[in-house]
Amino acid sequence: MSFFEVLSGIFQGLNVTLTVTALGMLYAVPFAFAAGIAQHSWRGVAYGAITTVIEFWRSTSVVILLYGFYYTLPSFGLRLSGITVGSMVLGLHIGAYGSQAVRGALQALDKGQSEAGRSLGLRGWQILMLIELPQALLAMVPTFINQFIQLVKGTALVSLVTLTDMTFRAKEISQLFYDPPKVYFALLVAYFILCYPATIIGRWVERKVGAGRKLDHAV
């Protein structure tokens, strides 16, 4: 097979890769915001509980989580599809890292703004939604784009739970034609084609956010 035939064969798994990525983002973004805001706002036992949840998803190996949810849960009568397990594990893993971007962006804001909100009679959730989050979102965007890229690359692991993604297709082609250097170089190119546009967008957003912050400081 020529290089472009190999590349075309690998892209036959693109649908699974994109599906896992899209569903993973549906897990990652809500979890990142909910966990990050909770860790920023809660105290005491509640803070310890949410921190434990975050650290579980951040610190545990993705491979172990994939195997655990896909192969172990059926022993307890719960069967999840490969798509569900792959998107959930990768999404919550990435979301746990994203939660720290949310928490950090909120903690970086000037405390005087929330105090001014309280002096106006605003409740805690109103201060969060009307004052803190709109400003913190700008600081979060570049990080979330980077996390999206990590999620796309992480989908290479879902072949472990029998999903026919691009990596699985590369393994199949390599076994059929026994040309690993060509096949896995083509796989590298395939992921580069997917991720590089997001990298360009991320750099553009970072420049825009940086320009906006300079303008705010100037004002």
Tab-separated table of C-alpha atoms in Angstrom:
chain	number	residue	atom	x	y	z
A	1	MET	CA	0.000	0.000	0.000
A	2	SER	CA	1.112	3.525	-0.725
A	3	PHE	CA	1.380	6.077	2.080
A	4	PHE	CA	-1.824	7.830	1.017
A	5	GLU	CA	-3.713	4.531	0.869
A	6	VAL	CA	-2.583	3.805	4.411
A	7	LEU	CA	-3.640	7.291	5.502
A	8	SER	CA	-7.011	6.817	3.843
A	9	GLY	CA	-7.444	3.488	5.625
A	10	ILE	CA	-6.625	5.079	8.974
A	11	PHE	CA	-9.198	7.811	8.390
A	12	GLN	CA	-11.856	5.101	8.157
A	13	GLY	CA	-11.733	5.212	11.951
A	14	LEU	CA	-12.207	8.989	12.022
A	15	ASN	CA	-15.916	8.736	12.783
A	16	VAL	CA	-15.262	6.871	16.039
A	17	THR	CA	-12.454	9.268	17.001
A	18	LEU	CA	-14.672	12.325	16.434
A	19	THR	CA	-17.634	10.730	18.213
A	20	VAL	CA	-15.586	9.940	21.316
A	21	THR	CA	-14.094	13.439	21.233
A	22	ALA	CA	-17.494	15.159	20.946
A	23	LEU	CA	-19.089	13.046	23.680
A	24	GLY	CA	-15.982	13.436	25.809
A	25	MET	CA	-16.347	17.217	25.668
A	26	LEU	CA	-19.938	16.842	26.892
A	27	TYR	CA	-18.511	15.185	29.991
A	28	ALA	CA	-15.413	17.364	30.309
A	29	VAL	CA	-16.827	20.894	30.149
A	30	PRO	CA	-19.719	20.566	32.660
A	31	PHE	CA	-17.510	18.580	35.046
A	32	ALA	CA	-14.694	21.138	34.774
A	33	PHE	CA	-17.008	24.054	35.567
A	34	ALA	CA	-18.973	22.288	38.303
A	35	ALA	CA	-15.884	20.897	40.053
A	36	GLY	CA	-13.808	24.067	39.613
A	37	ILE	CA	-16.547	26.343	40.935
A	38	ALA	CA	-17.242	23.965	43.829
A	39	GLN	CA	-13.568	23.803	44.789
A	40	HIS	CA	-13.414	27.607	44.643
A	41	SER	CA	-16.559	28.131	46.697
A	42	TRP	CA	-16.853	25.261	49.157
A	43	ARG	CA	-15.101	24.889	52.483
A	44	GLY	CA	-14.557	22.168	55.060
A	45	VAL	CA	-15.780	18.625	54.398
A	46	ALA	CA	-17.454	19.592	51.117
A	47	TYR	CA	-14.169	21.016	49.835
A	48	GLY	CA	-12.360	17.821	50.794
A	49	ALA	CA	-14.983	15.700	49.027
A	50	ILE	CA	-14.871	17.575	45.708
A	51	THR	CA	-11.069	17.670	45.839
A	52	THR	CA	-11.022	13.889	46.295
A	53	VAL	CA	-13.257	13.426	43.250
A	54	ILE	CA	-11.067	15.709	41.136
A	55	GLU	CA	-7.861	14.007	42.217
A	56	PHE	CA	-9.334	10.569	41.543
A	57	TRP	CA	-9.944	11.451	37.891
A	58	ARG	CA	-6.651	13.341	37.575
A	59	SER	CA	-4.390	10.849	39.280
A	60	THR	CA	-5.700	7.489	38.091
A	61	SER	CA	-4.279	6.052	34.863
A	62	VAL	CA	-6.654	6.393	31.916
A	63	VAL	CA	-5.760	2.863	30.791
A	64	ILE	CA	-6.744	1.430	34.186
A	65	LEU	CA	-10.002	3.404	34.179
A	66	LEU	CA	-10.872	2.187	30.671
A	67	TYR	CA	-10.239	-1.434	31.600
A	68	GLY	CA	-11.983	-1.037	34.937
A	69	PHE	CA	-15.204	0.468	33.608
A	70	TYR	CA	-15.394	-1.692	30.486
A	71	TYR	CA	-14.315	-5.105	31.778
A	72	THR	CA	-15.022	-4.974	35.533
A	73	LEU	CA	-18.466	-3.345	35.765
A	74	PRO	CA	-20.198	-6.220	33.902
A	75	SER	CA	-19.262	-8.417	36.880
A	76	PHE	CA	-21.603	-6.226	38.943
A	77	GLY	CA	-24.386	-6.369	36.364
A	78	LEU	CA	-23.644	-3.015	34.711
A	79	ARG	CA	-22.642	-3.061	31.049
A	80	LEU	CA	-21.543	0.105	29.282
A	81	SER	CA	-20.738	0.387	25.584
A	82	GLY	CA	-17.199	1.119	24.436
A	83	ILE	CA	-18.271	4.560	23.213
A	84	THR	CA	-19.801	5.379	26.601
A	85	VAL	CA	-16.786	4.177	28.573
A	86	GLY	CA	-14.252	5.840	26.273
A	87	SER	CA	-15.976	9.223	26.169
A	88	MET	CA	-16.803	9.234	29.891
A	89	VAL	CA	-13.329	8.238	31.096
A	90	LEU	CA	-11.460	10.577	28.756
A	91	GLY	CA	-13.951	13.401	29.311
A	92	LEU	CA	-13.855	13.262	33.104
A	93	HIS	CA	-10.069	12.852	33.084
A	94	ILE	CA	-9.653	15.978	30.942
A	95	GLY	CA	-12.416	17.749	32.871
A	96	ALA	CA	-10.554	17.178	36.133
A	97	TYR	CA	-7.568	19.054	34.727
A	98	GLY	CA	-9.885	21.719	33.313
A	99	SER	CA	-11.437	22.227	36.742
A	100	GLN	CA	-8.112	23.576	37.971
A	101	ALA	CA	-8.138	26.165	35.197
A	102	VAL	CA	-11.626	27.216	36.308
A	103	ARG	CA	-10.621	27.394	39.957
A	104	GLY	CA	-7.399	29.247	39.189
A	105	ALA	CA	-9.138	31.795	36.961
A	106	LEU	CA	-11.727	32.534	39.650
A	107	GLN	CA	-9.130	32.832	42.397
A	108	ALA	CA	-7.039	35.213	40.268
A	109	LEU	CA	-9.803	37.823	40.190
A	110	ASP	CA	-9.578	40.899	42.368
A	111	LYS	CA	-11.334	40.164	45.693
A	112	GLY	CA	-12.622	43.715	45.733
A	113	GLN	CA	-15.084	42.925	42.956
A	114	SER	CA	-16.899	40.237	44.931
A	115	GLU	CA	-16.874	42.484	48.011
A	116	ALA	CA	-18.438	45.257	45.938
A	117	GLY	CA	-21.108	42.796	44.797
A	118	ARG	CA	-21.920	41.897	48.391
A	119	SER	CA	-22.164	45.561	49.310
A	120	LEU	CA	-24.801	45.906	46.581
A	121	GLY	CA	-26.805	43.107	48.159
A	122	LEU	CA	-25.963	40.404	45.593
A	123	ARG	CA	-26.047	36.783	46.689
A	124	GLY	CA	-23.069	34.473	46.238
A	125	TRP	CA	-24.438	32.798	43.100
A	126	GLN	CA	-25.285	36.214	41.600
A	127	ILE	CA	-21.735	37.435	42.202
A	128	LEU	CA	-20.427	34.272	40.562
A	129	MET	CA	-22.676	34.465	37.495
A	130	LEU	CA	-22.714	38.226	36.955
A	131	ILE	CA	-19.250	39.346	38.067
A	132	GLU	CA	-16.728	36.525	38.397
A	133	LEU	CA	-17.466	34.007	35.636
A	134	PRO	CA	-17.749	36.508	32.745
A	135	GLN	CA	-14.231	37.764	33.500
A	136	ALA	CA	-12.724	34.365	34.315
A	137	LEU	CA	-14.008	32.813	31.069
A	138	LEU	CA	-11.459	34.741	29.017
A	139	ALA	CA	-8.602	33.285	31.031
A	140	MET	CA	-10.029	29.762	30.725
A	141	VAL	CA	-10.452	29.646	26.937
A	142	PRO	CA	-6.820	28.925	25.937
A	143	THR	CA	-6.586	26.168	28.546
A	144	PHE	CA	-9.808	24.562	27.352
A	145	ILE	CA	-8.551	24.556	23.776
A	146	ASN	CA	-5.379	22.814	24.940
A	147	GLN	CA	-7.481	20.303	26.871
A	148	PHE	CA	-9.533	19.663	23.703
A	149	ILE	CA	-6.323	18.804	21.854
A	150	GLN	CA	-5.313	16.455	24.675
A	151	LEU	CA	-8.729	14.806	24.444
A	152	VAL	CA	-8.346	14.213	20.704
A	153	LYS	CA	-4.941	12.609	21.254
A	154	GLY	CA	-6.293	10.617	24.172
A	155	THR	CA	-8.828	8.905	21.922
A	156	ALA	CA	-5.933	6.734	20.704
A	157	LEU	CA	-6.517	4.687	23.871
A	158	VAL	CA	-10.133	3.743	23.142
A	159	SER	CA	-8.939	0.937	20.883
A	160	LEU	CA	-8.268	-0.864	24.191
A	161	VAL	CA	-12.047	-1.207	24.631
A	162	THR	CA	-12.562	-2.610	21.098
A	163	LEU	CA	-13.507	0.651	19.376
A	164	THR	CA	-12.425	0.901	15.740
A	165	ASP	CA	-10.878	4.354	15.947
A	166	MET	CA	-7.912	5.586	13.906
A	167	THR	CA	-5.380	3.833	16.128
A	168	PHE	CA	-7.287	0.555	15.874
A	169	ARG	CA	-7.363	0.910	12.087
A	170	ALA	CA	-3.599	1.543	12.080
A	171	LYS	CA	-3.033	-1.673	14.058
A	172	GLU	CA	-5.198	-3.616	11.614
A	173	ILE	CA	-3.374	-2.243	8.573
A	174	SER	CA	0.009	-2.867	10.181
A	175	GLN	CA	-0.897	-6.489	10.889
A	176	LEU	CA	-2.232	-7.030	7.347
A	177	PHE	CA	0.659	-5.509	5.428
A	178	TYR	CA	3.432	-5.613	8.049
A	179	ASP	CA	4.853	-2.168	7.403
A	180	PRO	CA	4.803	-0.564	10.898
A	181	PRO	CA	7.060	2.441	10.101
A	182	LYS	CA	4.831	3.622	7.260
A	183	VAL	CA	1.577	2.857	9.074
A	184	TYR	CA	2.415	4.566	12.339
A	185	PHE	CA	3.968	7.544	10.599
A	186	ALA	CA	0.667	7.859	8.725
A	187	LEU	CA	-1.142	7.666	12.078
A	188	LEU	CA	1.064	10.477	13.378
A	189	VAL	CA	0.179	12.558	10.310
A	190	ALA	CA	-3.536	11.796	10.803
A	191	TYR	CA	-3.524	13.092	14.388
A	192	PHE	CA	-1.470	16.108	13.335
A	193	ILE	CA	-4.093	16.950	10.685
A	194	LEU	CA	-6.783	16.770	13.366
A	195	CYS	CA	-4.977	18.673	16.116
A	196	TYR	CA	-3.008	21.374	14.313
A	197	PRO	CA	-6.049	23.520	13.343
A	198	ALA	CA	-7.077	23.546	17.017
A	199	THR	CA	-3.530	24.619	17.926
A	200	ILE	CA	-3.727	27.537	15.490
A	201	ILE	CA	-7.101	28.567	16.921
A	202	GLY	CA	-5.671	28.314	20.441
A	203	ARG	CA	-2.771	30.628	19.609
A	204	TRP	CA	-5.157	33.124	17.984
A	205	VAL	CA	-7.408	33.083	21.077
A	206	GLU	CA	-4.415	33.539	23.383
A	207	ARG	CA	-3.364	36.626	21.403
A	208	LYS	CA	-6.897	38.028	21.559
A	209	VAL	CA	-7.179	37.355	25.280
A	210	GLY	CA	-3.752	38.895	25.892
A	211	ALA	CA	-4.712	41.995	23.901
A	212	GLY	CA	-7.966	42.284	25.847
A	213	ARG	CA	-6.170	42.103	29.180
A	214	LYS	CA	-3.670	44.792	28.135
A	215	LEU	CA	-6.569	47.011	27.118
A	216	ASP	CA	-8.286	46.461	30.462
A	217	HIS	CA	-5.111	47.331	32.359
A	218	ALA	CA	-4.662	50.448	30.221
A	219	VAL	CA	-8.180	51.596	31.030
